[in-house]
Coordinates of C-alpha atoms in Angstrom, one line a residue:
Chain A
M1 CA 18.7 -11.8 42.1
S2 CA 17.2 -14.3 44.5
R3 CA 20.8 -15.2 45.4
I4 CA 21.3 -11.6 46.6
A5 CA 18.1 -11.8 48.7
A6 CA 19.4 -15.1 50.2
W7 CA 22.7 -13.5 51.1
C8 CA 20.9 -10.6 52.6
T9 CA 18.8 -12.9 54.8
L10 CA 21.9 -14.7 56.0
G11 CA 23.4 -11.3 56.7
V12 CA 20.4 -10.4 58.8
F13 CA 20.9 -13.6 60.9
L14 CA 24.6 -12.7 61.4
V15 CA 23.8 -9.1 62.4
L16 CA 21.2 -10.3 64.8
T17 CA 23.7 -12.7 66.3
I18 CA 26.5 -10.2 66.7
V19 CA 24.7 -6.9 67.6
P20 CA 23.7 -8.0 71.2
F21 CA 27.4 -8.8 71.9
Y22 CA 28.4 -5.4 70.5
W23 CA 25.9 -3.7 72.7
M24 CA 27.2 -5.6 75.7
V25 CA 30.8 -4.4 75.1
R26 CA 29.5 -0.9 74.4
T27 CA 27.6 -0.8 77.6
A28 CA 30.6 -2.1 79.5
M29 CA 32.6 0.8 78.2
T30 CA 30.1 3.4 79.3
P31 CA 30.5 5.2 82.6
A32 CA 27.5 4.3 84.9
A33 CA 26.8 8.0 85.4
D34 CA 26.2 8.4 81.7
L35 CA 23.8 5.6 81.3
Y36 CA 20.7 7.7 81.4
T37 CA 21.9 10.3 79.0
D38 CA 24.0 8.1 76.8
S39 CA 22.2 4.8 76.0
T40 CA 21.4 5.2 72.3
G41 CA 24.5 6.2 70.4
L42 CA 26.6 3.6 68.5
F43 CA 29.6 4.5 70.6
P44 CA 29.8 5.7 74.2
D45 CA 30.5 9.4 74.6
H46 CA 33.1 8.9 77.2
P47 CA 34.6 5.4 76.8
T48 CA 36.1 4.0 80.0
T49 CA 37.7 0.8 81.2
V50 CA 36.7 1.4 84.9
N51 CA 33.9 -1.1 84.7
F52 CA 36.3 -3.9 83.7
R53 CA 38.7 -2.8 86.3
R54 CA 36.2 -2.8 89.1
V55 CA 34.6 -6.2 88.3
L56 CA 38.2 -7.6 88.2
G57 CA 38.7 -6.3 91.7
L58 CA 41.5 -4.0 90.6
V59 CA 40.2 -0.8 92.1
D60 CA 39.4 0.1 95.7
A61 CA 35.9 -0.1 97.1
E62 CA 35.4 3.7 96.9
T63 CA 36.3 4.0 93.3
A64 CA 34.1 1.0 92.6
R65 CA 31.1 2.6 94.3
A66 CA 31.7 5.9 92.5
A67 CA 31.6 4.0 89.2
G68 CA 28.2 2.4 90.0
G69 CA 29.1 -0.7 92.0
S70 CA 27.4 -1.8 95.2
G71 CA 30.6 -1.8 97.1
A72 CA 30.5 -5.5 97.7
R73 CA 33.7 -7.3 96.9
I74 CA 33.9 -8.8 93.5
D75 CA 36.8 -10.5 91.8
F76 CA 35.9 -11.8 88.4
L77 CA 39.5 -12.7 87.7
R78 CA 39.3 -15.3 90.4
Y79 CA 35.9 -16.5 89.2
T80 CA 37.2 -16.8 85.6
L81 CA 40.1 -18.9 86.8
N82 CA 37.8 -21.0 88.9
S83 CA 35.7 -21.7 85.8
I84 CA 38.7 -22.6 83.8
V85 CA 39.9 -25.1 86.5
Y86 CA 36.4 -26.5 86.7
C87 CA 36.1 -27.0 82.9
G88 CA 39.7 -28.4 82.6
L89 CA 39.3 -31.0 85.4
I90 CA 36.0 -32.2 84.1
A91 CA 37.0 -32.3 80.4
V92 CA 40.3 -34.2 81.0
G93 CA 38.9 -36.6 83.6
Q94 CA 35.7 -37.4 81.7
T95 CA 37.3 -37.8 78.3
F96 CA 40.1 -40.1 79.7
F97 CA 37.9 -42.4 81.8
C98 CA 35.1 -42.6 79.3
A99 CA 37.5 -43.4 76.5
M100 CA 38.7 -46.4 78.6
A101 CA 35.2 -47.6 79.3
G102 CA 34.0 -46.9 75.7
Y103 CA 36.9 -49.0 74.4
A104 CA 36.2 -51.8 76.8
F105 CA 32.5 -51.9 75.8
A106 CA 33.4 -51.9 72.1
R107 CA 36.4 -54.3 72.1
L108 CA 36.8 -56.5 75.1
R109 CA 34.8 -59.6 75.8
F110 CA 33.5 -60.2 79.2
P111 CA 30.2 -61.5 80.7
G112 CA 27.4 -59.0 81.2
R113 CA 29.0 -56.5 78.8
D114 CA 25.9 -55.6 76.9
A115 CA 23.6 -55.6 79.9
L116 CA 25.9 -53.2 81.7
F117 CA 26.2 -50.9 78.7
G118 CA 22.4 -51.0 78.5
V119 CA 22.1 -49.8 82.1
I120 CA 24.4 -46.9 81.4
V121 CA 22.5 -45.9 78.3
A122 CA 19.2 -46.1 80.2
A123 CA 20.6 -43.5 82.6
L124 CA 20.5 -41.0 79.7
M125 CA 16.7 -41.0 80.3
V126 CA 17.0 -39.7 83.9
P127 CA 17.0 -35.8 83.8
P128 CA 19.8 -34.2 85.7
I129 CA 17.5 -32.5 88.2
F130 CA 16.4 -35.9 89.5
T131 CA 19.9 -37.0 90.5
L132 CA 20.8 -33.4 91.5
L133 CA 18.9 -33.4 94.7
P134 CA 20.4 -36.6 96.2
N135 CA 23.8 -35.7 94.8
F136 CA 23.6 -32.5 96.6
T137 CA 22.8 -34.2 99.9
L138 CA 25.6 -36.7 99.2
V139 CA 28.2 -34.1 98.6
K140 CA 27.0 -32.2 101.6
D141 CA 27.2 -35.3 103.8
L142 CA 30.7 -35.9 102.6
G143 CA 31.6 -32.3 103.7
L144 CA 32.6 -31.3 100.1
I145 CA 30.4 -28.2 99.8
D146 CA 32.5 -25.3 98.5
T147 CA 35.4 -27.6 97.4
F148 CA 36.4 -28.3 93.8
A149 CA 36.3 -32.0 94.6
G150 CA 32.6 -31.8 95.4
M151 CA 31.9 -29.6 92.4
V152 CA 33.6 -31.8 89.8
A153 CA 32.8 -35.2 91.4
P154 CA 29.6 -36.1 89.6
S155 CA 31.0 -35.5 86.1
F156 CA 34.8 -36.1 86.6
L157 CA 34.6 -39.8 86.1
M158 CA 31.9 -40.2 83.5
T159 CA 28.7 -39.1 81.9
P160 CA 26.5 -41.7 80.3
F161 CA 26.6 -39.7 77.1
A162 CA 30.4 -39.7 76.8
V163 CA 30.6 -43.5 77.3
F164 CA 27.8 -44.0 74.8
F165 CA 29.4 -41.7 72.2
L166 CA 33.0 -43.1 72.5
R167 CA 31.8 -46.7 72.5
Q168 CA 29.9 -46.0 69.2
F169 CA 33.0 -44.5 67.8
F170 CA 35.3 -47.3 68.8
L171 CA 32.9 -49.8 67.2
S172 CA 33.3 -48.0 63.9
V173 CA 37.1 -48.3 63.9
P174 CA 38.5 -51.3 62.0
V175 CA 40.0 -53.9 64.3
E176 CA 42.8 -54.9 61.9
V177 CA 45.3 -52.4 63.3
E178 CA 44.8 -53.6 66.8
E179 CA 45.0 -57.3 65.8
A180 CA 48.5 -56.6 64.4
A181 CA 49.5 -55.2 67.7
V182 CA 48.0 -58.2 69.5
I183 CA 50.1 -60.5 67.4
D184 CA 53.1 -58.4 68.3
G185 CA 52.4 -59.3 71.9
A186 CA 51.3 -56.0 73.2
G187 CA 49.0 -56.0 76.1
R188 CA 45.5 -54.4 76.0
W189 CA 46.6 -51.3 77.9
R190 CA 49.5 -50.7 75.5
I191 CA 47.3 -51.2 72.5
F192 CA 44.8 -48.8 73.9
W193 CA 47.4 -46.1 74.9
N194 CA 49.8 -46.4 72.0
V195 CA 47.6 -47.4 69.1
V196 CA 43.9 -46.6 69.8
V197 CA 44.2 -43.2 71.5
P198 CA 46.6 -41.6 68.9
M199 CA 44.2 -42.9 66.2
S200 CA 41.2 -41.4 67.9
R201 CA 42.3 -37.8 68.4
G202 CA 39.4 -36.4 66.5
P203 CA 36.5 -38.0 68.5
L204 CA 38.4 -37.6 71.8
S205 CA 38.9 -33.9 71.2
T206 CA 35.3 -33.6 70.2
I207 CA 34.1 -35.1 73.5
A208 CA 36.7 -32.9 75.4
L209 CA 35.5 -29.8 73.6
T210 CA 31.8 -30.4 74.1
T211 CA 32.4 -31.3 77.8
T212 CA 34.3 -28.0 78.2
V213 CA 31.5 -26.0 76.7
W214 CA 28.9 -27.6 78.9
A215 CA 31.0 -27.2 82.0
W216 CA 31.6 -23.6 81.1
K217 CA 27.8 -23.0 80.9
D218 CA 27.0 -25.0 84.1
F219 CA 25.0 -23.0 86.5
L220 CA 22.6 -24.9 88.8
W221 CA 25.0 -27.5 90.2
P222 CA 27.8 -25.0 91.0
L223 CA 25.2 -22.7 92.4
L224 CA 24.3 -25.3 94.9
V225 CA 27.7 -26.7 95.7
G226 CA 30.2 -23.9 95.0
R227 CA 28.6 -20.7 96.2
G228 CA 31.6 -19.7 98.4
E229 CA 34.1 -17.1 97.2
Q230 CA 36.9 -19.7 96.8
T231 CA 35.0 -22.0 94.4
R232 CA 32.6 -19.6 92.8
L233 CA 32.3 -20.0 89.1
L234 CA 31.7 -17.2 86.6
T235 CA 28.1 -18.1 86.0
V236 CA 27.3 -18.3 89.7
A237 CA 29.2 -15.0 90.3
L238 CA 27.1 -13.3 87.5
G239 CA 23.9 -14.5 89.2
V240 CA 25.1 -13.3 92.6
F241 CA 26.3 -10.0 91.1
R242 CA 22.9 -9.5 89.5
Q243 CA 21.1 -9.9 92.9
Q244 CA 23.4 -7.5 94.8
S245 CA 21.1 -4.6 93.8
P246 CA 17.7 -6.2 93.7
N247 CA 15.5 -3.2 94.5
T248 CA 17.1 -0.5 92.4
Q249 CA 18.2 -0.5 88.8
P250 CA 20.8 -3.3 88.4
D251 CA 24.4 -2.2 88.0
W252 CA 24.2 -2.6 84.2
T253 CA 27.7 -1.3 83.3
G254 CA 29.3 -3.6 85.8
L255 CA 27.1 -6.6 84.8
M256 CA 27.9 -6.1 81.1
A257 CA 31.6 -5.8 81.9
A258 CA 31.4 -9.1 83.8
S259 CA 29.4 -10.7 81.0
T260 CA 32.0 -9.7 78.5
L261 CA 34.6 -11.5 80.6
S262 CA 32.4 -14.7 80.4
V263 CA 32.4 -14.4 76.6
L264 CA 36.1 -13.7 76.1
P265 CA 37.5 -17.2 76.9
V266 CA 34.9 -18.8 74.6
L267 CA 35.9 -16.4 71.8
I268 CA 39.5 -17.4 72.3
L269 CA 38.6 -21.0 72.2
L270 CA 36.6 -20.4 69.0
V271 CA 39.5 -18.6 67.3
V272 CA 42.0 -21.2 68.2
L273 CA 39.9 -24.3 67.7
G274 CA 37.1 -22.9 65.5
R275 CA 37.4 -25.2 62.6
R276 CA 37.6 -28.3 64.8
L277 CA 34.7 -27.1 67.0
V278 CA 32.5 -26.2 64.1
Q279 CA 33.2 -29.4 62.2
S280 CA 32.7 -31.6 65.3
L281 CA 29.1 -30.5 65.4
N282 CA 28.0 -33.2 63.0
F283 CA 26.0 -35.5 65.0
T284 CA 28.3 -35.7 67.7
G285 CA 27.4 -32.3 69.3
I286 CA 24.1 -33.8 70.3
K287 CA 23.8 -34.2 74.0
Chain B
M1 CA 49.5 -54.7 82.4
T2 CA 50.4 -58.2 81.6
R3 CA 49.1 -59.9 78.5
S4 CA 46.1 -62.1 79.0
S5 CA 43.9 -64.2 76.7
D6 CA 41.0 -63.6 79.1
D7 CA 39.6 -60.1 78.7
R8 CA 37.6 -60.3 81.9
R9 CA 40.4 -59.0 84.2
V10 CA 41.5 -56.3 81.9
A11 CA 38.0 -55.1 81.3
W12 CA 37.4 -54.4 84.9
V13 CA 40.5 -52.2 85.0
F14 CA 39.3 -50.3 82.0
L15 CA 35.8 -50.0 83.4
L16 CA 36.6 -49.3 87.1
P17 CA 36.6 -45.5 87.1
V18 CA 33.4 -45.2 85.1
L19 CA 31.7 -47.9 87.2
V20 CA 32.6 -46.1 90.4
G21 CA 31.3 -42.8 89.0
F22 CA 28.2 -44.4 87.6
T23 CA 27.3 -46.2 90.8
V24 CA 28.0 -43.3 93.2
F25 CA 26.6 -40.4 91.1
Y26 CA 23.9 -42.0 89.0
L27 CA 22.6 -45.3 90.3
Y28 CA 22.8 -44.5 94.0
P29 CA 21.2 -41.0 93.7
T30 CA 18.5 -42.4 91.4
A31 CA 17.5 -45.0 94.1
R32 CA 17.8 -42.3 96.7
G33 CA 15.6 -39.9 94.7
I34 CA 12.9 -42.5 94.3
W35 CA 13.1 -43.1 98.1
Y36 CA 12.9 -39.4 98.9
S37 CA 9.8 -39.1 96.7
V38 CA 7.9 -41.3 99.2
T39 CA 9.2 -39.6 102.3
D40 CA 8.9 -36.4 104.3
Y41 CA 12.4 -34.9 104.2
S42 CA 13.6 -31.4 104.9
L43 CA 17.4 -31.8 104.6
L44 CA 17.6 -31.5 108.3
N45 CA 15.5 -34.4 109.6
T46 CA 15.9 -38.0 108.6
P47 CA 13.5 -39.0 105.8
T48 CA 10.2 -40.5 107.2
F49 CA 8.2 -42.8 104.9
V50 CA 4.8 -41.3 103.9
G51 CA 3.8 -43.6 101.1
A52 CA 2.2 -41.9 98.1
D53 CA 1.3 -38.7 100.0
N54 CA 3.7 -36.5 98.0
Y55 CA 2.2 -37.7 94.8
A56 CA -1.3 -37.2 96.0
D57 CA -0.4 -33.7 97.1
L58 CA 1.2 -33.0 93.7
A59 CA -1.9 -34.1 91.9
G60 CA -3.9 -31.5 93.8
D61 CA -1.3 -28.8 93.7
P62 CA -2.4 -26.0 91.3
Q63 CA 1.0 -24.4 91.4
F64 CA 2.6 -27.6 90.2
W65 CA 0.1 -28.0 87.3
R66 CA 0.6 -24.4 86.4
S67 CA 4.4 -24.8 86.3
L68 CA 3.9 -27.7 83.9
R69 CA 1.5 -25.6 81.7
V70 CA 4.0 -22.7 81.8
T71 CA 6.8 -25.0 80.8
A72 CA 4.7 -26.5 77.9
Y73 CA 3.9 -23.0 76.7
Y74 CA 7.6 -22.1 76.7
V75 CA 8.5 -25.3 74.9
V76 CA 6.0 -24.7 72.2
L77 CA 7.1 -21.1 71.6
N78 CA 10.8 -21.9 71.9
I79 CA 10.9 -25.1 69.7
G80 CA 8.4 -23.7 67.2
S81 CA 10.4 -20.5 66.5
Q82 CA 13.7 -22.2 66.8
A83 CA 12.8 -25.1 64.4
V84 CA 11.5 -22.8 61.7
L85 CA 14.4 -20.3 61.9
A86 CA 17.1 -23.0 62.2
L87 CA 15.7 -24.9 59.2
G88 CA 15.7 -21.8 57.1
L89 CA 19.1 -20.7 58.2
A90 CA 20.6 -24.2 57.6
A91 CA 19.0 -24.3 54.1
L92 CA 20.5 -20.9 53.3
M93 CA 24.0 -21.9 54.4
H94 CA 23.7 -25.2 52.6
R95 CA 22.9 -23.6 49.3
L96 CA 25.2 -20.5 49.7
T97 CA 28.4 -21.1 51.6
R98 CA 30.7 -23.5 53.3
S99 CA 32.4 -20.7 55.2
V100 CA 33.8 -21.8 58.6
V101 CA 33.8 -18.2 59.7
V102 CA 30.0 -17.8 59.1
R103 CA 29.4 -21.0 61.0
A104 CA 31.7 -20.0 63.9
M105 CA 29.9 -16.7 64.2
L106 CA 26.5 -18.3 64.3
L107 CA 27.7 -20.6 67.1
V108 CA 28.8 -17.9 69.5
P109 CA 25.5 -17.4 71.3
W110 CA 25.4 -21.2 72.0
L111 CA 29.0 -21.1 73.4
V112 CA 28.1 -18.4 75.9
P113 CA 26.6 -19.4 79.3
N114 CA 22.8 -19.1 79.5
V115 CA 23.4 -16.9 82.5
T116 CA 25.3 -14.4 80.3
V117 CA 22.6 -14.6 77.6
A118 CA 19.9 -13.9 80.1
L119 CA 21.7 -10.9 81.6
L120 CA 22.5 -9.5 78.2
W121 CA 18.9 -9.7 77.0
M122 CA 17.6 -8.4 80.3
W123 CA 19.6 -5.3 79.5
L124 CA 18.6 -5.2 75.9
L125 CA 14.9 -5.6 76.9
D126 CA 15.1 -3.1 79.8
A127 CA 11.9 -1.0 79.9
N128 CA 13.7 2.3 80.1
L129 CA 17.2 2.1 78.8
G130 CA 17.2 -1.1 76.7
L131 CA 18.3 -1.1 73.1
V132 CA 15.1 -2.9 72.0
N133 CA 12.9 -0.3 73.5
H134 CA 15.0 2.5 72.0
L135 CA 14.5 0.9 68.6
L136 CA 10.7 0.3 69.2
S137 CA 10.1 3.9 70.2
G138 CA 12.3 5.1 67.4
A139 CA 10.0 3.2 65.0
G140 CA 7.0 4.9 66.6
L141 CA 5.9 1.8 68.6
G142 CA 5.2 1.8 72.4
R143 CA 7.8 0.8 74.9
Q144 CA 7.3 -2.6 76.6
G145 CA 8.4 -3.9 80.0
F146 CA 9.0 -7.3 78.3
L147 CA 10.2 -9.3 81.3
T148 CA 7.9 -7.7 83.8
S149 CA 4.7 -8.0 81.8
P150 CA 2.5 -11.1 82.6
V151 CA 1.7 -11.4 78.9
W152 CA 5.1 -10.8 77.4
A153 CA 7.4 -12.4 80.0
M154 CA 7.2 -16.0 78.8
P155 CA 7.4 -15.2 75.0
S156 CA 10.4 -12.9 75.8
V157 CA 12.2 -15.7 77.6
A158 CA 11.4 -18.1 74.8
L159 CA 12.7 -15.7 72.2
V160 CA 15.9 -15.0 74.2
N161 CA 16.6 -18.8 74.1
T162 CA 15.7 -19.0 70.5
W163 CA 18.3 -16.4 69.9
A164 CA 20.8 -18.5 71.9
Y165 CA 20.2 -21.8 70.3
T166 CA 19.1 -21.2 66.7
G167 CA 22.6 -21.1 65.3
Y168 CA 23.6 -24.3 67.0
T169 CA 20.5 -26.1 65.9
A170 CA 21.0 -24.8 62.4
L171 CA 24.5 -26.1 62.3
L172 CA 23.3 -29.6 63.3
L173 CA 20.7 -29.5 60.5
Y174 CA 23.3 -28.1 58.1
A175 CA 25.5 -31.1 58.9
G176 CA 22.6 -33.4 58.1
M177 CA 22.0 -31.5 54.8
L178 CA 25.7 -32.0 53.8
Q179 CA 25.0 -35.8 53.7
I180 CA 22.4 -35.3 51.0
P181 CA 24.1 -36.2 47.6
A182 CA 24.8 -33.1 45.7
H183 CA 23.9 -34.7 42.3
L184 CA 20.2 -34.6 43.4
Y185 CA 20.3 -30.8 43.4
E186 CA 22.3 -30.7 40.1
S187 CA 19.8 -32.8 38.2
A188 CA 16.9 -31.0 39.7
A189 CA 18.4 -27.7 38.6
L190 CA 18.8 -29.1 35.1
D191 CA 15.1 -29.9 35.2
G192 CA 14.5 -26.3 35.9
A193 CA 13.4 -26.7 39.5
G194 CA 13.7 -23.6 41.7
E195 CA 15.3 -23.4 45.2
L196 CA 12.0 -23.6 47.0
R197 CA 10.9 -26.6 45.0
M198 CA 14.3 -28.3 45.7
F199 CA 13.9 -27.6 49.4
R200 CA 10.5 -29.1 49.5
L201 CA 11.2 -32.1 47.3
I202 CA 14.8 -33.0 48.2
T203 CA 16.0 -31.3 51.3
L204 CA 13.0 -31.8 53.6
P205 CA 12.2 -35.4 52.9
L206 CA 15.9 -36.6 53.0
L207 CA 16.6 -34.5 56.1
R208 CA 13.6 -35.9 58.0
P209 CA 15.4 -38.5 60.2
V210 CA 18.0 -35.9 61.2
L211 CA 15.4 -33.2 61.7
A212 CA 13.3 -35.5 63.9
L213 CA 16.3 -36.3 66.0
V214 CA 17.5 -32.7 66.4
L215 CA 13.9 -31.6 67.3
V216 CA 13.6 -34.3 70.0
V217 CA 17.0 -33.4 71.5
S218 CA 16.0 -29.7 71.5
L219 CA 12.7 -30.6 73.0
I220 CA 14.4 -32.4 75.9
G221 CA 16.7 -29.5 76.5
S222 CA 13.8 -27.0 76.3
F223 CA 11.8 -28.8 79.0
Q224 CA 14.8 -28.3 81.3
I225 CA 14.8 -24.5 81.1
F226 CA 16.1 -23.0 84.3
D227 CA 19.1 -20.7 84.1
T228 CA 17.4 -18.0 82.0
V229 CA 14.4 -17.7 84.3
A230 CA 16.5 -18.1 87.5
V231 CA 18.6 -15.0 86.5
T232 CA 15.9 -12.8 85.0
T233 CA 12.4 -13.2 86.3
L234 CA 12.7 -15.8 89.1
G235 CA 9.2 -17.0 88.1
N236 CA 7.6 -13.6 88.1
P237 CA 5.4 -11.8 87.3
A238 CA 2.9 -13.8 89.5
G239 CA 4.2 -17.2 88.4
A240 CA 3.9 -16.5 84.7
T241 CA 7.5 -17.8 84.2
R242 CA 7.7 -20.3 87.0
V243 CA 8.7 -23.3 84.9
V244 CA 8.8 -26.8 86.4
Y245 CA 12.6 -26.9 87.0
L246 CA 12.3 -23.7 88.9
Y247 CA 9.4 -25.0 90.9
I248 CA 11.3 -28.1 91.8
Y249 CA 14.4 -26.0 92.7
E250 CA 12.3 -23.7 95.0
Q251 CA 10.5 -26.6 96.7
A252 CA 13.9 -28.3 97.4
F253 CA 16.2 -25.4 98.3
R254 CA 14.0 -22.6 99.3
Y255 CA 11.2 -24.4 101.2
F256 CA 13.3 -27.5 102.0
H257 CA 10.5 -29.9 100.8
M258 CA 13.0 -32.4 99.5
G259 CA 10.6 -35.3 99.4
Y260 CA 8.0 -33.2 97.6
A261 CA 10.6 -31.9 95.1
A262 CA 11.8 -35.5 94.4
A263 CA 8.2 -36.5 93.6
A264 CA 7.8 -33.6 91.3
A265 CA 11.1 -34.5 89.6
M266 CA 9.8 -38.1 89.2
V267 CA 7.0 -36.7 87.0
L268 CA 9.6 -35.0 84.9
V269 CA 11.6 -38.3 84.7
V270 CA 8.5 -39.9 83.1
I271 CA 8.0 -37.1 80.5
L272 CA 11.7 -36.8 79.6
G273 CA 12.3 -40.5 79.8
L274 CA 9.7 -41.1 77.1
L275 CA 11.2 -38.4 75.0
T276 CA 14.7 -39.8 75.4
A277 CA 13.5 -43.3 74.5
V278 CA 12.2 -41.7 71.2
Q279 CA 15.6 -40.0 70.8
L280 CA 17.5 -43.2 71.1
R281 CA 15.2 -44.9 68.6
L282 CA 15.7 -42.1 66.2
L283 CA 19.4 -42.1 66.7
R284 CA 19.5 -45.7 65.5
A285 CA 17.1 -44.9 62.6
S286 CA 19.1 -41.9 61.4
R287 CA 22.3 -44.0 61.4
S288 CA 20.9 -46.6 59.1
D289 CA 19.1 -44.1 56.8
L290 CA 21.8 -41.6 56.1
A291 CA 25.2 -42.8 57.1

């Protein structure tokens, strides 16, 4: 009996999780002209794909305006691709370079190792907004505003968390395997690349996945550095899109269509890598 | 790479990219941020040293203090509701199911950008056409302009983010619960203990290190709320949702008071630095306790 009640409670959590997303898609499929008369039913009276087509920039300005758009050019296909490039660059770069450093901090012997690691861990205590202001002026001085180089620069090479996490992981791996390779005469780099990396696929993909998710959600930094059309990310574009009709009722059907587009890639990721993603959230997901 | 008995050379090669990234984008900007905080700097002029003026101004700036209070209010509402719900949800999953599908579904709101979450809920909470208000009026209750009301705006933002993060927090707690030996529950059940009793006497005490860590991490994240407010209310109505991150952002990039913004960010560094120090301590403690 109480088991049934427990399942029902869990069911309520699931429904509350999913219904907002359903309503997003439902609104995205409603013609803007119907919004006032048709905003309560479970299904739209006249389902349409025009809102998706217009936020993807697939219809001409006139059709877009007729469907409730502001007439400003929007191209969410491009912003989605930009976001994917941004996430990909950061995830690959950061995972690779932080794995190298994490390995060095865990395995190699050199003077000043622990002090250096301590300094990097201490940087975890500095909130991003503090380094954000000077990093912005730096990227601006380098002339890298509105370039992917400027956008990915601060997180392409490292984050203190990734170094910390991977170092802790490498410390927990038994050294015997590597010692055998040393006796075989393999150099450190070959041991790292041929022995350690293949053994560490789990933690490496965990870091790559969490990095991807965080990069996908990034808003403030790309808002400052990548506002231009060429480098605009999905999140920034959503913010801009929302502000294009500030005085009247926002273009809800268009906004929900664009929002749906920002959820789709994540859903695909979840379907393809769901098990790995969910299981990686042991302690590792903490950032 | 040639073989070497001396790790020193190899180590530098392994560390070089990370050291470059760290120096250029962490160390240097930290030093520069501290320098900005004692200067008058507008992005256009060269910074001029003004001593502790920015800090003195901050101390007497009611807007800044208000933004700290508003942030604290948000943190209390957000972490309070999120902790209770996530703990309950984790306990339910722990005792009911190991289903990956259930866990994946609960994770979706966390995987979605905060900006999307904010827009989605802005629509759901819309005063005229939003689903929540349709449901409220259907239930015979009055409509609310949630995000435009001085009273409801901040609780609404807090609840929106509770929705976005509860599943994620619950999964972290759930992972902690999986480390509790199952035989404890079996023998408690043999002794006739009910679920609530088991939760109180087994789950809660054994989960404590993990719970503390998860809470501190959520707290740190919660203090840094920005996206949701930046997309929905922009600090309105009348500053009721102007959180400290937004305040710093506006000082820096709307009014171009870079020096002043850096000083305000320094205050945040102190608060969050202390919390992170606690987090790192707990991280060590939770390892030795449960692993």
